[in-house]
Amino acid sequence: MTEIGNGYSRSECVRLASDFVISLGKKSQSEPCLSADWFSGLQKRWPDIHVAKPQKLSLARAKASSSELLEYFLSDLKNIMENCNLTNKPDLIWNIDETGLLLEHSPINIVCQKGYTPQSVTSPRGNTVTVLAAENTTGSRLPHSKSCLAEGIWTVCYWTLLLAQ
């Protein structure tokens, strides 16, 4: 999962492994789940696994444009479009983009293979204001959405933006 940008923390790995052990019938729900000691043993059995702090997004974006990642993404996209029968339905294909500032984020350490540098979305300090825009491949647009922090309460504001034709 780390290779595609979704890393798991140490506690998430322990929880997933505990759920797996229960699903195999090796333990029951009433028994205590696996512990941090189990994870230490896992690291000893699999020396390629370690816990690392993800890189911030700005550096991650630079590395995300590698040809290997782009080929993987395009191959995955092609499979999805064929499986969902979207190749001849441009009105069902939407591009959604967001921009804005994020709350200060200190990424947790995640489990990954040694030598791999995990990535995590982070941003400068401050309040969050996020603007979303959506357009499909035929040119139809959804009203723009803005999420902002106002007086300590999250609000979502919708508005229509008139675009020059």
Tab-separated table of C-alpha atoms in Angstrom:
chain	number	residue	atom	x	y	z
A	1	MET	CA	0.000	0.000	0.000
A	2	THR	CA	2.868	2.358	0.699
A	3	GLU	CA	3.935	2.278	-2.954
A	4	ILE	CA	0.613	3.821	-4.019
A	5	GLY	CA	0.538	6.450	-1.272
A	6	ASN	CA	-1.527	4.708	1.432
A	7	GLY	CA	0.768	3.697	4.260
A	8	TYR	CA	-0.336	2.101	7.534
A	9	SER	CA	0.857	3.159	10.970
A	10	ARG	CA	2.255	0.615	13.428
A	11	SER	CA	-1.034	0.517	15.375
A	12	GLU	CA	-3.048	0.097	12.152
A	13	CYS	CA	-0.839	-2.861	11.157
A	14	VAL	CA	-1.360	-4.469	14.567
A	15	ARG	CA	-5.141	-3.918	14.290
A	16	LEU	CA	-5.258	-5.375	10.745
A	17	ALA	CA	-3.194	-8.388	11.821
A	18	SER	CA	-5.460	-8.887	14.861
A	19	ASP	CA	-8.535	-8.810	12.625
A	20	PHE	CA	-6.873	-11.323	10.292
A	21	VAL	CA	-6.030	-13.687	13.177
A	22	ILE	CA	-9.655	-13.512	14.363
A	23	SER	CA	-10.957	-14.170	10.821
A	24	LEU	CA	-8.746	-17.285	10.634
A	25	GLY	CA	-10.232	-18.522	13.918
A	26	LYS	CA	-6.868	-18.487	15.720
A	27	LYS	CA	-8.229	-16.086	18.380
A	28	SER	CA	-11.686	-15.025	19.470
A	29	GLN	CA	-13.005	-11.476	19.780
A	30	SER	CA	-12.922	-11.765	23.588
A	31	GLU	CA	-9.184	-12.519	23.689
A	32	PRO	CA	-6.696	-9.647	23.778
A	33	CYS	CA	-5.482	-8.505	20.375
A	34	LEU	CA	-1.892	-8.527	19.183
A	35	SER	CA	0.494	-6.112	20.891
A	36	ALA	CA	3.398	-3.840	20.045
A	37	ASP	CA	5.660	-6.753	21.044
A	38	TRP	CA	4.104	-8.767	18.207
A	39	PHE	CA	5.039	-5.971	15.810
A	40	SER	CA	8.632	-5.975	17.103
A	41	GLY	CA	8.756	-9.721	16.442
A	42	LEU	CA	7.378	-9.126	12.944
A	43	GLN	CA	10.199	-6.675	12.268
A	44	LYS	CA	12.747	-9.258	13.430
A	45	ARG	CA	11.227	-11.918	11.144
A	46	TRP	CA	10.984	-9.478	8.209
A	47	PRO	CA	14.074	-7.224	8.387
A	48	ASP	CA	12.969	-5.268	5.286
A	49	ILE	CA	10.033	-3.776	7.220
A	50	HIS	CA	10.622	-0.624	9.215
A	51	VAL	CA	8.712	2.429	10.433
A	52	ALA	CA	9.444	5.750	8.728
A	53	LYS	CA	8.031	9.267	8.700
A	54	PRO	CA	6.480	10.150	5.302
A	55	GLN	CA	7.871	12.930	3.137
A	56	LYS	CA	5.923	16.124	2.718
A	57	LEU	CA	3.806	16.599	-0.398
A	58	SER	CA	5.977	19.124	-2.230
A	59	LEU	CA	8.846	16.647	-2.574
A	60	ALA	CA	6.389	13.811	-3.150
A	61	ARG	CA	4.897	15.639	-6.143
A	62	ALA	CA	8.316	15.935	-7.738
A	63	LYS	CA	8.922	12.201	-7.396
A	64	ALA	CA	5.343	11.263	-8.364
A	65	SER	CA	5.990	12.252	-11.960
A	66	SER	CA	8.364	9.339	-12.519
A	67	SER	CA	7.652	7.277	-15.632
A	68	GLU	CA	7.120	4.090	-13.573
A	69	LEU	CA	4.395	5.677	-11.437
A	70	LEU	CA	2.704	7.245	-14.454
A	71	GLU	CA	2.692	3.918	-16.326
A	72	TYR	CA	1.226	2.191	-13.267
A	73	PHE	CA	-1.471	4.886	-12.928
A	74	LEU	CA	-2.431	4.815	-16.621
A	75	SER	CA	-2.562	1.014	-16.666
A	76	ASP	CA	-4.778	1.022	-13.572
A	77	LEU	CA	-6.992	3.749	-15.076
A	78	LYS	CA	-7.407	1.758	-18.301
A	79	ASN	CA	-8.467	-1.343	-16.334
A	80	ILE	CA	-10.987	0.654	-14.309
A	81	MET	CA	-12.472	2.301	-17.408
A	82	GLU	CA	-12.832	-1.058	-19.171
A	83	ASN	CA	-14.247	-2.852	-16.108
A	84	CYS	CA	-16.798	-0.074	-15.489
A	85	ASN	CA	-17.664	0.245	-19.207
A	86	LEU	CA	-16.735	3.949	-19.289
A	87	THR	CA	-14.691	4.061	-22.496
A	88	ASN	CA	-17.612	5.452	-24.557
A	89	LYS	CA	-19.387	7.431	-21.815
A	90	PRO	CA	-17.576	10.779	-21.446
A	91	ASP	CA	-20.483	12.304	-19.517
A	92	LEU	CA	-19.805	9.850	-16.662
A	93	ILE	CA	-16.102	10.690	-16.364
A	94	TRP	CA	-15.470	13.577	-13.979
A	95	ASN	CA	-12.311	15.447	-13.075
A	96	ILE	CA	-12.474	16.844	-9.560
A	97	ASP	CA	-9.724	19.152	-8.342
A	98	GLU	CA	-9.124	20.892	-5.058
A	99	THR	CA	-6.805	23.637	-4.044
A	100	GLY	CA	-6.159	25.497	-0.847
A	101	LEU	CA	-4.355	25.456	2.463
A	102	LEU	CA	-4.441	22.541	4.867
A	103	LEU	CA	-4.210	22.522	8.653
A	104	GLU	CA	-0.755	21.936	10.056
A	105	HIS	CA	-0.145	18.220	9.858
A	106	SER	CA	2.597	16.166	11.407
A	107	PRO	CA	2.470	12.772	9.705
A	108	ILE	CA	2.613	9.653	11.846
A	109	ASN	CA	5.278	7.054	11.203
A	110	ILE	CA	4.080	4.315	8.859
A	111	VAL	CA	5.251	0.788	8.133
A	112	CYS	CA	7.066	0.279	4.833
A	113	GLN	CA	9.864	-1.659	3.195
A	114	LYS	CA	13.419	-0.576	3.977
A	115	GLY	CA	14.784	1.802	1.379
A	116	TYR	CA	11.325	3.125	0.442
A	117	THR	CA	10.524	6.718	1.382
A	118	PRO	CA	6.820	7.058	2.215
A	119	GLN	CA	4.883	10.225	1.376
A	120	SER	CA	2.136	12.115	3.175
A	121	VAL	CA	0.082	15.207	2.373
A	122	THR	CA	1.175	18.122	4.570
A	123	SER	CA	0.970	21.887	4.362
A	124	PRO	CA	2.077	25.115	5.990
A	125	ARG	CA	0.576	26.222	9.302
A	126	GLY	CA	-2.779	27.952	9.397
A	127	ASN	CA	-6.477	27.421	8.908
A	128	THR	CA	-7.832	25.392	6.041
A	129	VAL	CA	-9.657	26.796	3.077
A	130	THR	CA	-10.292	24.282	0.312
A	131	VAL	CA	-11.918	25.026	-3.028
A	132	LEU	CA	-13.303	22.147	-5.109
A	133	ALA	CA	-14.085	22.214	-8.821
A	134	ALA	CA	-15.622	19.428	-10.929
A	135	GLU	CA	-16.004	19.091	-14.690
A	136	ASN	CA	-16.793	16.090	-16.847
A	137	THR	CA	-15.228	15.266	-20.201
A	138	THR	CA	-18.177	16.747	-22.125
A	139	GLY	CA	-17.594	20.150	-20.483
A	140	SER	CA	-20.406	20.099	-17.910
A	141	ARG	CA	-19.525	21.660	-14.557
A	142	LEU	CA	-20.798	21.319	-11.009
A	143	PRO	CA	-21.158	24.417	-8.813
A	144	HIS	CA	-17.871	25.174	-7.091
A	145	SER	CA	-17.620	24.362	-3.413
A	146	LYS	CA	-15.603	26.131	-0.748
A	147	SER	CA	-14.898	24.700	2.677
A	148	CYS	CA	-13.774	27.215	5.278
A	149	LEU	CA	-13.253	27.524	9.025
A	150	ALA	CA	-15.504	30.313	10.292
A	151	GLU	CA	-15.594	31.191	14.009
A	152	GLY	CA	-14.306	27.747	14.943
A	153	ILE	CA	-17.075	25.888	13.092
A	154	TRP	CA	-16.631	24.189	9.723
A	155	THR	CA	-19.026	25.464	7.108
A	156	VAL	CA	-19.456	24.520	3.485
A	157	CYS	CA	-20.447	27.263	1.085
A	158	TYR	CA	-21.686	26.595	-2.432
A	159	TRP	CA	-21.721	29.091	-5.221
A	160	THR	CA	-21.894	29.166	-8.980
A	161	LEU	CA	-19.016	30.732	-10.807
A	162	LEU	CA	-19.818	32.355	-14.139
A	163	LEU	CA	-17.134	31.369	-16.594
A	164	ALA	CA	-16.301	33.298	-19.751
A	165	GLN	CA	-17.387	31.300	-22.758
